[in-house]
PDB file of C-alpha atoms in Angstrom:
ATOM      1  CA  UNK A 281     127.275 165.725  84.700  1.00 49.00           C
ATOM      2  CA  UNK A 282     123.601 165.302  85.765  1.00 61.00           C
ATOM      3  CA  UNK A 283     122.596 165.449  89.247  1.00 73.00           C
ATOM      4  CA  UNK A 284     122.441 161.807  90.824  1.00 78.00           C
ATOM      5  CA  UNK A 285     119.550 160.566  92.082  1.00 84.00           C
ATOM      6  CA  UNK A 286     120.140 157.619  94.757  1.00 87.00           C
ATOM      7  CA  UNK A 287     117.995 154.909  95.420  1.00 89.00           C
ATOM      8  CA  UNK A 288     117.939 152.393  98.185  1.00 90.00           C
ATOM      9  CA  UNK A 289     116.506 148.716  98.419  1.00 90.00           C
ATOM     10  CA  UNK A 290     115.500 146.679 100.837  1.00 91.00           C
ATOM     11  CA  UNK A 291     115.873 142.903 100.992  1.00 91.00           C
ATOM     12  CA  UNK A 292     114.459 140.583 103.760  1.00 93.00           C
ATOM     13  CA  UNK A 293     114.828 137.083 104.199  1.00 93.00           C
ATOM     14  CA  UNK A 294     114.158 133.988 106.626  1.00 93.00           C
ATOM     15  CA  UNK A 295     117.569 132.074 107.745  1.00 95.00           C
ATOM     16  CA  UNK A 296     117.269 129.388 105.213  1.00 93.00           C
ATOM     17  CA  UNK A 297     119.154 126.672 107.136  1.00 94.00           C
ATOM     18  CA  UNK A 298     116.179 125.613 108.961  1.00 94.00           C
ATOM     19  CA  UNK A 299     114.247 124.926 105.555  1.00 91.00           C
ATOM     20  CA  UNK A 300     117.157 123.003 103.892  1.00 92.00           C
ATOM     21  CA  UNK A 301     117.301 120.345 106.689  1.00 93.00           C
ATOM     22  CA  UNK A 302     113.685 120.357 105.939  1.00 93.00           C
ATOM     23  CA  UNK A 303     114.676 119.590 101.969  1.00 93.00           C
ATOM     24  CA  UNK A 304     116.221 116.382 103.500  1.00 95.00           C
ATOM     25  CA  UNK A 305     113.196 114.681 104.388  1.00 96.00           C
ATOM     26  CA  UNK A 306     111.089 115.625 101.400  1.00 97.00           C
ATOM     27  CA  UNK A 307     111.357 114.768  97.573  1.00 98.00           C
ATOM     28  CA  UNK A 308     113.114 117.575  95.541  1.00 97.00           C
ATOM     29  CA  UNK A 309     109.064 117.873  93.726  1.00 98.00           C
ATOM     30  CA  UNK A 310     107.714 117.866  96.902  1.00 98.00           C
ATOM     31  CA  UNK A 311     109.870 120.317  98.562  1.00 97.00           C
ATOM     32  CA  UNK A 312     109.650 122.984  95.641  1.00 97.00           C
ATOM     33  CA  UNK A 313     105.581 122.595  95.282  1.00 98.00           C
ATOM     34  CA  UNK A 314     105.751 123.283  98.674  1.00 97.00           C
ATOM     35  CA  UNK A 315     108.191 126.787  98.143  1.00 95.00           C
ATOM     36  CA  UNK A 316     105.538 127.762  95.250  1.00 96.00           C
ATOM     37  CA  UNK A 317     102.581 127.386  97.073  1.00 96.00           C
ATOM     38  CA  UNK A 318     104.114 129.262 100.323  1.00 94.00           C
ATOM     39  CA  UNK A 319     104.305 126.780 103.026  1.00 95.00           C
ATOM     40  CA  UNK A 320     108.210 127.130 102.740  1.00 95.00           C
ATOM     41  CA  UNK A 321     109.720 130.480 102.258  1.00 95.00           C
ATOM     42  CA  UNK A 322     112.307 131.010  99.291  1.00 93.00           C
ATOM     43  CA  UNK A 323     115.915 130.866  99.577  1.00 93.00           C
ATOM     44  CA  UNK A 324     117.629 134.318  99.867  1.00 94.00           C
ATOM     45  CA  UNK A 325     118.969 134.764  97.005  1.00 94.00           C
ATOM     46  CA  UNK A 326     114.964 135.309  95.927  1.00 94.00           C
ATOM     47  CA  UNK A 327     114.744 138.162  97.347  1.00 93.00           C
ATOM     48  CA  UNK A 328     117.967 139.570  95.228  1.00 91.00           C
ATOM     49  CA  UNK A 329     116.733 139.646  91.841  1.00 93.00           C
ATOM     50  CA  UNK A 330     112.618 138.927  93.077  1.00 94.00           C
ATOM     51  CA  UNK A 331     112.699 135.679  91.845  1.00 96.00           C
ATOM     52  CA  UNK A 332     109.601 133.486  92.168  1.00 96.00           C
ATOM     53  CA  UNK A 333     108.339 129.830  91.795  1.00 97.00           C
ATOM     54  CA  UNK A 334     106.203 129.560  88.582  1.00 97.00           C
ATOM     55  CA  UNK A 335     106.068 126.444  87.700  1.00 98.00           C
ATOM     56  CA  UNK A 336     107.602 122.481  88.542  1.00 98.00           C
ATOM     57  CA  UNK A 337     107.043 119.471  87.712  1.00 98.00           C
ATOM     58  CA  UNK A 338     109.483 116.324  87.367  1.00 98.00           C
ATOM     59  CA  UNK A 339     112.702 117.346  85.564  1.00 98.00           C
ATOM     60  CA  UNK A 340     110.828 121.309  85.245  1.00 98.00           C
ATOM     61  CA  UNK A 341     111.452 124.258  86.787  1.00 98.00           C
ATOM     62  CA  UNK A 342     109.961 127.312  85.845  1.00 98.00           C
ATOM     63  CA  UNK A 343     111.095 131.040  87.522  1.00 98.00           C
ATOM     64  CA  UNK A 344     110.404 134.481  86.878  1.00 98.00           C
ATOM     65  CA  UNK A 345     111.960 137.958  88.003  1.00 98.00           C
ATOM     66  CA  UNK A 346     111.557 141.356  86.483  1.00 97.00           C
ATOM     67  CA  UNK A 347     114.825 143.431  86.579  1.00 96.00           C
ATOM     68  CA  UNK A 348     115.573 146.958  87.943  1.00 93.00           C
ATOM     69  CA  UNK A 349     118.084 149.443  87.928  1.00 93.00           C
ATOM     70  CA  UNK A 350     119.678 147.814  90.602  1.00 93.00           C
ATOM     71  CA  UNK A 351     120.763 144.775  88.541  1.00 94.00           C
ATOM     72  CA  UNK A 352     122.423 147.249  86.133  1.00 94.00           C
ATOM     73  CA  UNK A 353     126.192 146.794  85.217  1.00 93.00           C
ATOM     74  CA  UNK A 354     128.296 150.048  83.958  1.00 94.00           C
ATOM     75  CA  UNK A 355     127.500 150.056  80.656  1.00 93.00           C
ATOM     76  CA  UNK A 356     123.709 150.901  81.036  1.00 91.00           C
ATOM     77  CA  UNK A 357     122.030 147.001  80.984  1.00 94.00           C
ATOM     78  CA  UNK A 358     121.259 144.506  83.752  1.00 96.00           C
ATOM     79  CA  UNK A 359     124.409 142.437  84.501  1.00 96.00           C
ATOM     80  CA  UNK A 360     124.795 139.096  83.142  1.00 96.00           C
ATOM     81  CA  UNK A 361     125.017 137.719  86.661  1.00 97.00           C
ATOM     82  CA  UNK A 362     121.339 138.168  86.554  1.00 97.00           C
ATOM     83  CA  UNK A 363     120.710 135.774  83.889  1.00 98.00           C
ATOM     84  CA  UNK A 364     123.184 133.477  85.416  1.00 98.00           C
ATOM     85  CA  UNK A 365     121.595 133.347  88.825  1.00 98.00           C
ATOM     86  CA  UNK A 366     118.070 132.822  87.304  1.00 98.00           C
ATOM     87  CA  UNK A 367     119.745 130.437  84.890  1.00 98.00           C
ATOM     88  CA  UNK A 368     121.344 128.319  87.880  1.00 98.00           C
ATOM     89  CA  UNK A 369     118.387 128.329  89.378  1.00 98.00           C
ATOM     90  CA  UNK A 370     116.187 126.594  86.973  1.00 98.00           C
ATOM     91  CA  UNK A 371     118.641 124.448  86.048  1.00 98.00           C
ATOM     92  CA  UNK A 372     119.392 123.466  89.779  1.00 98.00           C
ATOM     93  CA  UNK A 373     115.796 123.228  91.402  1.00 98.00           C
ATOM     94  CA  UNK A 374     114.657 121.181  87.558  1.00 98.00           C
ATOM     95  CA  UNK A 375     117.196 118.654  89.176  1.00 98.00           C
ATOM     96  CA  UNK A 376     116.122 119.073  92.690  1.00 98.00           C
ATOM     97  CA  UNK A 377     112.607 118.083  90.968  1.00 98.00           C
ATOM     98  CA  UNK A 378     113.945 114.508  90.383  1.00 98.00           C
ATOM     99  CA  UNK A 379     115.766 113.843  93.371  1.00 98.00           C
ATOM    100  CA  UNK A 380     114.363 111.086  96.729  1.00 97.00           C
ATOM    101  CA  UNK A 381     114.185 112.515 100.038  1.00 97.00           C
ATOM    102  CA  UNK A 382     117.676 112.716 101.767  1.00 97.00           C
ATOM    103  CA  UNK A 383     119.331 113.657  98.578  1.00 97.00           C
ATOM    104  CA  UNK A 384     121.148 116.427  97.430  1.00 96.00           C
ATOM    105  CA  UNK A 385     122.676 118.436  94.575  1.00 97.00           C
ATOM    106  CA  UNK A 386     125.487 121.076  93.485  1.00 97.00           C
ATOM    107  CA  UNK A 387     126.142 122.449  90.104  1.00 97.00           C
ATOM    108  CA  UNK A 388     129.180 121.582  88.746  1.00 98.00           C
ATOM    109  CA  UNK A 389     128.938 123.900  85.645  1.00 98.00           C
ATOM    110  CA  UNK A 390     127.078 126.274  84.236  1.00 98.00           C
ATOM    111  CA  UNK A 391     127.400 127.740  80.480  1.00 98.00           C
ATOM    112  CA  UNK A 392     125.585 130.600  79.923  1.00 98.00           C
ATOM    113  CA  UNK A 393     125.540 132.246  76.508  1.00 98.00           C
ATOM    114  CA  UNK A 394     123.783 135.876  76.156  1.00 98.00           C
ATOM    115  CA  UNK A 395     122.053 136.257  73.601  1.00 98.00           C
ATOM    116  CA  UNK A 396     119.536 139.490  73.765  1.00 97.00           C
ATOM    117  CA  UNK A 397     120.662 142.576  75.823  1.00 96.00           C
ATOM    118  CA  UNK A 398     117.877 142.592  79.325  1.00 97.00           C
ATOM    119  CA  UNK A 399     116.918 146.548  80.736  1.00 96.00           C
ATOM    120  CA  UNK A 400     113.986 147.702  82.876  1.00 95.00           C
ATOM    121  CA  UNK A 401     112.244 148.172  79.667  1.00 97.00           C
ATOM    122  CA  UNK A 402     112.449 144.167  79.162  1.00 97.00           C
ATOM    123  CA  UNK A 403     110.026 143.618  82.069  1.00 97.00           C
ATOM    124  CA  UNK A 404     109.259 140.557  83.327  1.00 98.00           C
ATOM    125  CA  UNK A 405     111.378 137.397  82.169  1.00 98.00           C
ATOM    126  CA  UNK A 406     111.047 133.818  82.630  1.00 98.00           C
ATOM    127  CA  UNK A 407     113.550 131.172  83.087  1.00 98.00           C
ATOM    128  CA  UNK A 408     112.807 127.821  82.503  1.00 98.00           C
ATOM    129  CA  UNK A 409     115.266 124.743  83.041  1.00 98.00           C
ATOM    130  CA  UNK A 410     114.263 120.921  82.213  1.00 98.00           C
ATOM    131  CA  UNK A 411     116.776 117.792  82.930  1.00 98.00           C
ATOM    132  CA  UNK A 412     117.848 116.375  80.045  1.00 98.00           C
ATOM    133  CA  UNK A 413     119.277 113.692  81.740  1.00 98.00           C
ATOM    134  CA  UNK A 414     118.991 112.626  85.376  1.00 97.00           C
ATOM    135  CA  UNK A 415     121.430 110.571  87.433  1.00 95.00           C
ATOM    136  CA  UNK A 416     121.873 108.963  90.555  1.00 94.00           C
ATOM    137  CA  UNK A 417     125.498 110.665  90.562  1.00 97.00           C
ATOM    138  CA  UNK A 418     125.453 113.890  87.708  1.00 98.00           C
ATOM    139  CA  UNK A 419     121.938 115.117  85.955  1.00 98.00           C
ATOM    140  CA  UNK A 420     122.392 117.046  82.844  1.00 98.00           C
ATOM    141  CA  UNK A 421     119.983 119.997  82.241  1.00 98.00           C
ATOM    142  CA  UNK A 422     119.223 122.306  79.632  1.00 98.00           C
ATOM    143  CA  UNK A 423     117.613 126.081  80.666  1.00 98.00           C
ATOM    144  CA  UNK A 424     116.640 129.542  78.603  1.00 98.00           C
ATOM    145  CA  UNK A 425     114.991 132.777  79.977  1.00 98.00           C
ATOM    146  CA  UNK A 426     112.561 134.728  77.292  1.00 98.00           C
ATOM    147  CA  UNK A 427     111.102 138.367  77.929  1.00 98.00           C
ATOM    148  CA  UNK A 428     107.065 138.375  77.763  1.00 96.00           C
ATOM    149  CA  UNK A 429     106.780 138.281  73.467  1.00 97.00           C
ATOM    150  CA  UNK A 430     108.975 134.637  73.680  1.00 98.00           C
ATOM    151  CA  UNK A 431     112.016 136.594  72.593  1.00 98.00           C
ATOM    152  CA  UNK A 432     114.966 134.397  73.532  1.00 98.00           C
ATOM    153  CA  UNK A 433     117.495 136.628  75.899  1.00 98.00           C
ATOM    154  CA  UNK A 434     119.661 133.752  76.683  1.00 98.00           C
ATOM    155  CA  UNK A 435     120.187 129.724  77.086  1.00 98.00           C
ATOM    156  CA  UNK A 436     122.750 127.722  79.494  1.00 98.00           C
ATOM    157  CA  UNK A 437     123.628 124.124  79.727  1.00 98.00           C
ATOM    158  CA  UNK A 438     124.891 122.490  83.359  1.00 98.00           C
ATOM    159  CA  UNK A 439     125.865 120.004  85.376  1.00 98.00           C
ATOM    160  CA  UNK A 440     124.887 118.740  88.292  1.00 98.00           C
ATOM    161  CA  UNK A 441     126.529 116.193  90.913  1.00 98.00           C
ATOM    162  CA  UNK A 442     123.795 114.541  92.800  1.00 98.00           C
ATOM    163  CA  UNK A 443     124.909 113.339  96.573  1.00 97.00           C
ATOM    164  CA  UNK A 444     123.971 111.605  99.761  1.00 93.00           C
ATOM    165  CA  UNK A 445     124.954 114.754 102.535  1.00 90.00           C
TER     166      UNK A 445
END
């Protein structure tokens, strides 16, 4: 057995709670603009896989995160709960892009399928959700993360219930 080697990682965050009540009084569009550009900080899960704001625009969300070894499963490639958290993501916040002030969302499902194996040698991928049909009660939405040639690594569907809190 070769000698381990251990790493360590550090994650920092800002108490999100403060910033959600803030998602209350702003449009979904408005709200996430507002995350990409900096004025808000990220939610924490962010800071878990490095996830960043590329891209919205109504019914469009666009993230991106570039894996380490720290997303790695047992068997040597970066868990699929990766690809599901990006998915979600994209998929949630392209929602979130539709939605008035003082509205809200959950997912309700999410069906991921895997299509390409992701490692560190991947690099960079980019996850990019689009409602294919919004709701004043359940949006539909449609997402798919490819590596930097366009390769498709995987595509989800979901479901989300759209509320007054």
């Amino acid at each position: 057995m070769s000698e381990l080697t251990r790493q360590t990682k550090t994650i920092s965050w800002v108490d999100p709670r403060p910033q959600a009540e803030q998602a209350m009084t702003m449009s979904g569009l408005d709200y996430l603009r507002a995350m990409q550009e900096g004025t808000i900080p990220p939610p924490p899960i962010a800071s878990h896989i490095g996830l960043e704001v590329v891209d919205v625009a109504e019914g469009l969300a666009v993230m991106a995160a570039t894996p380490d070894e720290s997303h790695y499963n047992p068997i040597g490639s970066v868990h699929g709960g990766f690809s599901a958290t990006l998915l979600d993501s994209v998929c949630g916040c392209a929602v979130q892009t539709t939605l008035p002030a003082g509205t809200a969302y959950t997912s309700l499902d999410l069906n991921v399928s895997f299509l390409r194996a992701i490692t560190v040698d991947t690099g960079r991928v980019v996850a990019t959700g689009r409602v294919t049909k919004p709701g004043s009660r359940a949006a539909f939405v449609e997402a798919e993360i490819r590596d930097a040639d366009g390769r498709l690594l995987a595509t989800a569907t979901s479901t989300c219930l759209v509320f007054q809190p």
